[in-house]
Tab-separated table of C-alpha atoms in Angstrom:
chain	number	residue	atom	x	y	z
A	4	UNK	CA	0.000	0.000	0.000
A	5	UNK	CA	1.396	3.273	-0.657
A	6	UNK	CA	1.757	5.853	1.873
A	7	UNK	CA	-0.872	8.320	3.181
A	8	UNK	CA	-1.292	11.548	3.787
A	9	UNK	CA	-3.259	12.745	6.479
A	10	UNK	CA	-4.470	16.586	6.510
A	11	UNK	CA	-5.242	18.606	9.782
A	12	UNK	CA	-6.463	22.274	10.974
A	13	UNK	CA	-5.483	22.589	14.739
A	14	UNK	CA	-8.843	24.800	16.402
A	15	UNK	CA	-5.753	26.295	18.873
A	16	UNK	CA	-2.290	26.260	19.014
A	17	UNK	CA	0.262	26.680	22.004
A	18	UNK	CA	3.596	27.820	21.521
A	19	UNK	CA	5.872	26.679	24.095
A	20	UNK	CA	9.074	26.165	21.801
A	21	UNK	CA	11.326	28.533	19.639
A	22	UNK	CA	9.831	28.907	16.389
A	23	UNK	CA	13.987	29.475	15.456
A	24	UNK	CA	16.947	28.420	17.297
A	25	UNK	CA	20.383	26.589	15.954
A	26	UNK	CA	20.488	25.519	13.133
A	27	UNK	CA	18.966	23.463	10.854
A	28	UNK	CA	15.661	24.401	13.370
A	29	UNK	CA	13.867	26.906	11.992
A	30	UNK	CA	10.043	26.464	11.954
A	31	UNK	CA	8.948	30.330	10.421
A	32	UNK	CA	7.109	28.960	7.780
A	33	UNK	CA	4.978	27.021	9.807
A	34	UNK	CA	4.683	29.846	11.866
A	35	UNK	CA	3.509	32.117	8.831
A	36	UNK	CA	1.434	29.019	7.603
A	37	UNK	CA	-0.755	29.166	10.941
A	38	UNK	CA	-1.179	32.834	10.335
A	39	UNK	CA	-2.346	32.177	6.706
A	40	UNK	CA	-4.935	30.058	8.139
A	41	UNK	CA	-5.813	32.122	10.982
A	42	UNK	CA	-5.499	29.529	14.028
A	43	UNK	CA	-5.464	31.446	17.566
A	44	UNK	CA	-2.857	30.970	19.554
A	45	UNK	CA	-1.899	31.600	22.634
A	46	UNK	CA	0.823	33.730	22.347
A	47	UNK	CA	-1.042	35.372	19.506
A	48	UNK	CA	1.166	34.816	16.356
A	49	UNK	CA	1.740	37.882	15.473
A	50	UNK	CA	3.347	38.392	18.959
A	51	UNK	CA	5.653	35.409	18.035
A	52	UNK	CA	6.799	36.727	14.916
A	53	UNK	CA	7.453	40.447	16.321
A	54	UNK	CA	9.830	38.056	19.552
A	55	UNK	CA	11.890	36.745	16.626
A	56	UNK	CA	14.326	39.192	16.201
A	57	UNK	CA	16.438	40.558	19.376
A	58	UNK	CA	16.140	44.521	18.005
A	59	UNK	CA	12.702	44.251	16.901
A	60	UNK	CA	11.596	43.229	20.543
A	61	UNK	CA	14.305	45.604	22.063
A	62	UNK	CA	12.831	48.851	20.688
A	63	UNK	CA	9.662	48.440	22.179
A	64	UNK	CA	11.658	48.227	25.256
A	65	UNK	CA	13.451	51.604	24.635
A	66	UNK	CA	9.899	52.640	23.808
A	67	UNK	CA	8.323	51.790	27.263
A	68	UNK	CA	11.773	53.539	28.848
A	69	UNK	CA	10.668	56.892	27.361
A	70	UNK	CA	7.298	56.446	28.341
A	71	UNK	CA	8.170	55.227	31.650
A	72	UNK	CA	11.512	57.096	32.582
A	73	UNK	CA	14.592	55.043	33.118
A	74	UNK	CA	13.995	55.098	36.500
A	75	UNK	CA	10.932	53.404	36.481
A	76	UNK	CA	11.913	51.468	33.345
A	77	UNK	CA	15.260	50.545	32.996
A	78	UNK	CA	16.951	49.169	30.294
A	79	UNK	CA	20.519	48.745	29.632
A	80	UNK	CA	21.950	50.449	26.750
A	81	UNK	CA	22.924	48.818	23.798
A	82	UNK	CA	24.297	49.452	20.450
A	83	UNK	CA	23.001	47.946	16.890
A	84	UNK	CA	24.959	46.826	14.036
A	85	UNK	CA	23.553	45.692	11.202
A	86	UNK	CA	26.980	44.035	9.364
A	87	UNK	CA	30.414	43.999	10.329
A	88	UNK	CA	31.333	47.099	8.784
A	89	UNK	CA	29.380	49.360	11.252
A	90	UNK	CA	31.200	47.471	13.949
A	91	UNK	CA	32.948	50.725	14.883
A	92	UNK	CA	31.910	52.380	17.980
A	93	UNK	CA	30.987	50.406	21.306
A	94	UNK	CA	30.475	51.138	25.288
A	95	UNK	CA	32.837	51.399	27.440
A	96	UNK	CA	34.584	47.667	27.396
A	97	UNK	CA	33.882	44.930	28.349
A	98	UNK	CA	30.664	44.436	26.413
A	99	UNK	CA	28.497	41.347	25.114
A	100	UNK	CA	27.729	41.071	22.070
A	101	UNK	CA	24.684	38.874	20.728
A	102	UNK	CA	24.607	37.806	17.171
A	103	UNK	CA	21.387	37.818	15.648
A	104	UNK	CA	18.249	35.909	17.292
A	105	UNK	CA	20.549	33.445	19.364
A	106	UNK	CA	18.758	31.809	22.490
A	107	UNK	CA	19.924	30.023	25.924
A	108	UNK	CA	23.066	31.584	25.966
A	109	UNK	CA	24.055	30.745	22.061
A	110	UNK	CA	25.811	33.517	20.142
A	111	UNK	CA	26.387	35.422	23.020
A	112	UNK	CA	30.016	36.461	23.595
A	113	UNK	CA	32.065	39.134	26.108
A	114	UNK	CA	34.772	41.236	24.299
A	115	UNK	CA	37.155	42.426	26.994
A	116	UNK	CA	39.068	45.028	24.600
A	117	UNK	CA	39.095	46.697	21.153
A	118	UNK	CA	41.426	44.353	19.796
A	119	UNK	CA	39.072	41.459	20.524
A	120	UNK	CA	35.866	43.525	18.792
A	121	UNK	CA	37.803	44.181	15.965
A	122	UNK	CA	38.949	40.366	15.680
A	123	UNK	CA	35.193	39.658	16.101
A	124	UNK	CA	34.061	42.108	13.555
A	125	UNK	CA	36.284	39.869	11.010
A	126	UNK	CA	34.549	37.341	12.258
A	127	UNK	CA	31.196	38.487	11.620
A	128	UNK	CA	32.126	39.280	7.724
A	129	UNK	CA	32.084	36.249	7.082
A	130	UNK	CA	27.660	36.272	7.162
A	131	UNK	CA	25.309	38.333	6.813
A	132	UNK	CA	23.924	39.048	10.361
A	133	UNK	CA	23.160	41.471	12.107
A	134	UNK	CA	24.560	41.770	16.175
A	135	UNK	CA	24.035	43.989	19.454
A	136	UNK	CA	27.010	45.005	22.022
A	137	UNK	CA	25.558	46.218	25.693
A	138	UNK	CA	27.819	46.738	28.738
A	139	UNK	CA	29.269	43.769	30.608
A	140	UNK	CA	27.164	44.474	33.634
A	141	UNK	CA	29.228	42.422	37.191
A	142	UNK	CA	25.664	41.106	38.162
A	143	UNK	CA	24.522	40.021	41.596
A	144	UNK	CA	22.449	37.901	40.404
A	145	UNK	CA	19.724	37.635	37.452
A	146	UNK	CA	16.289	38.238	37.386
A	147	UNK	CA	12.713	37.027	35.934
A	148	UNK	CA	9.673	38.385	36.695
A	149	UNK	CA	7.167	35.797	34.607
A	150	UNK	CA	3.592	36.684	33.947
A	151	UNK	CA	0.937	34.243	33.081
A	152	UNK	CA	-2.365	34.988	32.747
A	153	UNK	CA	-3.427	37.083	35.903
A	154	UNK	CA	-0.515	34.767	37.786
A	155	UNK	CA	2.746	36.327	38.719
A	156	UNK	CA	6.143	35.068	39.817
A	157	UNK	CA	9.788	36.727	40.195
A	158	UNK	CA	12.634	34.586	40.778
A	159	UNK	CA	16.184	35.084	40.884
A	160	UNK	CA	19.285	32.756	39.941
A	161	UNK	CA	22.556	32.917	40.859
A	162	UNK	CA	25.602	31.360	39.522
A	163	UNK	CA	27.649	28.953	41.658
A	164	UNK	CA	30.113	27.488	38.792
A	165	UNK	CA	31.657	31.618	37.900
A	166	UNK	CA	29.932	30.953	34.167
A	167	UNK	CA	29.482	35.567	33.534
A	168	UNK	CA	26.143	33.344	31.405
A	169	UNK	CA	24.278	32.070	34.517
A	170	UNK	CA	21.959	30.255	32.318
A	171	UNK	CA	24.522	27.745	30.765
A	172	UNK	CA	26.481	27.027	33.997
A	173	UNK	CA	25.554	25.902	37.167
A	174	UNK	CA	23.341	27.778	39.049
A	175	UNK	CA	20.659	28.165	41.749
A	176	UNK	CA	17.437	29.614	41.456
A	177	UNK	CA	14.894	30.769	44.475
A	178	UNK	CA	11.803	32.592	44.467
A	179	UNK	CA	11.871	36.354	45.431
A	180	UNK	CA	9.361	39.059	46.200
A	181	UNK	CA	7.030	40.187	43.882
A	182	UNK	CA	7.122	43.972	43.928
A	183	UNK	CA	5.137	46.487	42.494
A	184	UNK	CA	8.031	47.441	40.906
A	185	UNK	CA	8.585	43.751	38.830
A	186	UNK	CA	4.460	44.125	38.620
A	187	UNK	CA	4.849	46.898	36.480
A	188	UNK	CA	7.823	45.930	34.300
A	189	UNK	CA	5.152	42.992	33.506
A	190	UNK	CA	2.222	44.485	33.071
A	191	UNK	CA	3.821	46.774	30.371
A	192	UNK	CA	5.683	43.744	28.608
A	193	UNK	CA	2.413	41.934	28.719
A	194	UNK	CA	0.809	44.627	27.076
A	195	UNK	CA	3.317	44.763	23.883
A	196	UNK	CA	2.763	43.504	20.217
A	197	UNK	CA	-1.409	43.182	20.574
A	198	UNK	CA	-1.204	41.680	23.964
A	199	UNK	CA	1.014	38.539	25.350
A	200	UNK	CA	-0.991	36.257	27.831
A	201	UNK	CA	2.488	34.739	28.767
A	202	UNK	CA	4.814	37.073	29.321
A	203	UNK	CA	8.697	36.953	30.922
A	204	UNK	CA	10.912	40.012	31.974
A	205	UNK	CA	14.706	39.074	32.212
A	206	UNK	CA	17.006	41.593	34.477
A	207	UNK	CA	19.842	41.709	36.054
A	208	UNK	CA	20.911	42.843	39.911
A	209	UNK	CA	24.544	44.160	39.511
A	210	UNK	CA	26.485	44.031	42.610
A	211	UNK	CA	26.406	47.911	43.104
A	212	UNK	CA	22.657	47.473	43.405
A	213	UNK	CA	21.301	48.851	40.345
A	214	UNK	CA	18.610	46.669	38.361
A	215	UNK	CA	18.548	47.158	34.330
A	216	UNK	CA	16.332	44.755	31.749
A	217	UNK	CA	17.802	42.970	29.494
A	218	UNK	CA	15.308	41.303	27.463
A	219	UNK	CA	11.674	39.906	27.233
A	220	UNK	CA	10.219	36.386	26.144
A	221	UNK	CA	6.939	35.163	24.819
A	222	UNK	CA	5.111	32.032	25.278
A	223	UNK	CA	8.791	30.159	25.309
A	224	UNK	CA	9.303	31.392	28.682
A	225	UNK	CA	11.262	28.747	30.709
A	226	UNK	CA	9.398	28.566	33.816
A	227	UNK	CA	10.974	27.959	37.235
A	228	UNK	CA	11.568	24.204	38.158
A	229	UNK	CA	9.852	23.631	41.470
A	230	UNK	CA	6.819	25.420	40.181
A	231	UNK	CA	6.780	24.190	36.884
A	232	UNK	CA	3.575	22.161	37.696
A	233	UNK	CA	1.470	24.827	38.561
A	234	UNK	CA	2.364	26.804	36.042
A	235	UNK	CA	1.617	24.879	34.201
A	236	UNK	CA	-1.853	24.391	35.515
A	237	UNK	CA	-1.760	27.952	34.769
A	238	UNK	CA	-1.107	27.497	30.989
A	239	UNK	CA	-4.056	24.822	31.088
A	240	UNK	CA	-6.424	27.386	32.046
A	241	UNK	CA	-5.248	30.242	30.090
A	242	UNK	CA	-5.553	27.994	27.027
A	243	UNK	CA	-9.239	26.841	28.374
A	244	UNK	CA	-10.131	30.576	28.138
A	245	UNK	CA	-9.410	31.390	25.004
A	246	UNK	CA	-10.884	28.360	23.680
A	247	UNK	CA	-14.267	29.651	25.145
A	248	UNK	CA	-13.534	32.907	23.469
A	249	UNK	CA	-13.350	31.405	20.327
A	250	UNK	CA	-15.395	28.857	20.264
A	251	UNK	CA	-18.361	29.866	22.713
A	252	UNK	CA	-20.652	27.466	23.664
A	253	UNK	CA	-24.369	28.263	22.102
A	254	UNK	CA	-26.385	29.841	24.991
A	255	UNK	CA	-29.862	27.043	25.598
A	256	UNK	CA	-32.046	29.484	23.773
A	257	UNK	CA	-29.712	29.235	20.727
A	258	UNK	CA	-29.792	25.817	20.908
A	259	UNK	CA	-33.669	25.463	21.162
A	260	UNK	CA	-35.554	25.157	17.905
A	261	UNK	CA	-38.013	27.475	16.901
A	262	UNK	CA	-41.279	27.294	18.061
A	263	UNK	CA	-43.378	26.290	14.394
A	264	UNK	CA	-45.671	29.907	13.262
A	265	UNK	CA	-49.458	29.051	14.187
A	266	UNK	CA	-51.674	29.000	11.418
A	267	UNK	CA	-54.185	32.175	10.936
């Protein structure tokens, strides 16, 4: 028998995983094939695509920070280069630079000195992407204040193993207080690209006690491993709402038929 192919439309999706990450992955035309269709999601899709370039996302972020106020807002600064031959200014070193849409610490690397940019810059002639430099900032210790739903969280993590990328060495995270502070950094990430119903801030603590963000996530948010369970409880019943917005159940009188006209 020959083989078969079997054709489906999903009612909803849920995107936990990066629609792009190393290579060979790189799932955008599914992602624009969904759209096409119109399936809801939960993020919303169009949220997706604006989270899959870092400087797309990051200028909303400098947007909020001149609504806000760095005070209230703050972001770290960073620099944008769109091909190694603009590579010619930078902070003060050291800096990191992040090449293109890397994730979980992937094309992420500190450049202690000039010398070291400008060997990098070589480097980066040899594709066509685009990268971001931002000051090395000594952290405390990181910071995520996660969003799902009406459901907060913050959390911290701290490396034990001297990695400057906490989130590929070893390292401990513990819950921390959620302040009205982390509430509002949130609230307004929550709010960007149409709405995001799960929602992550990333910060860091440096150890002179200043906070800055670094980044945002979407529906790929990691979530934090002893409460992974209820979150994702949480997810559950985020996705169970928007279901019922979609699809509403028809109300009894909907579902009654029509009483038959009497005759005159």
């Amino acid at each position: 028998m020959g083989s078969s192919r079997v054709m489906c439309r999903p009612d909803m999706l849920l995107l936990r995983n990066e629609v792009q990450g190393l290579p060979p992955h790189d799932a955008r035309n599914l992602l624009l094939g969904f759209r096409h269709a119109q399936v809801p999601s939960v993020n919303s899709l169009e949220s997706v695509y604006a989270l899959l370039e870092r400087p797309w996302a990051f200028a909303e972020l400098i947007r909020l920070q001149r609504k806000l106020g760095p005070e209230t807002f703050p972001v770290v600064p960073q620099y944008y280069y769109p091909n190694h031959s603009e590579m010619q200014f930078t902070p003060e070193y050291p800096v990191v630079v992040k090449v293109a849409h890397g994730q979980a610490g992937y094309g992420k690397m500190k450049v202690d000195s000039c010398k070291q940019f400008y060997d990098l810059s070589s480097v980066m002639a040899m594709n066509r992407q685009y990268c971001t430099a931002e000051p090395f900032l000594e952290g405390e210790y990181d910071i995520r204040i996660q969003k799902i739903g009406p459901h907060y969280r913050a959390f911290k993590r701290q490396s034990v193993s001297g990695e400057w990328k906490t989130n590929t060495g070893t390292s401990t995270v513990s819950p921390i207080e959620m302040s009205e502070r982390y509430k509002l950094w949130a609230d307004e990430a929550s709010g960007l690209f149409g709405g995001m119903d799960i929602v992550s801030v990333d910060a860091v603590r440096t150890t002179e006690g200043q906070e800055f963000i670094l980044e945002i996530n979407g529906s790929s948010s990691g979530f934090m491993p002893s409460m992974v369970e209820q979150d994702n409880d949480h997810v559950r019943e985020l996705v169970l709402a928007r279901m019922v917005q979609e699809y509403p159940v028809p109300t009894s009188d909907a579902q009654r038929p029509a009483a038959p006209e009497s005759e005159s």
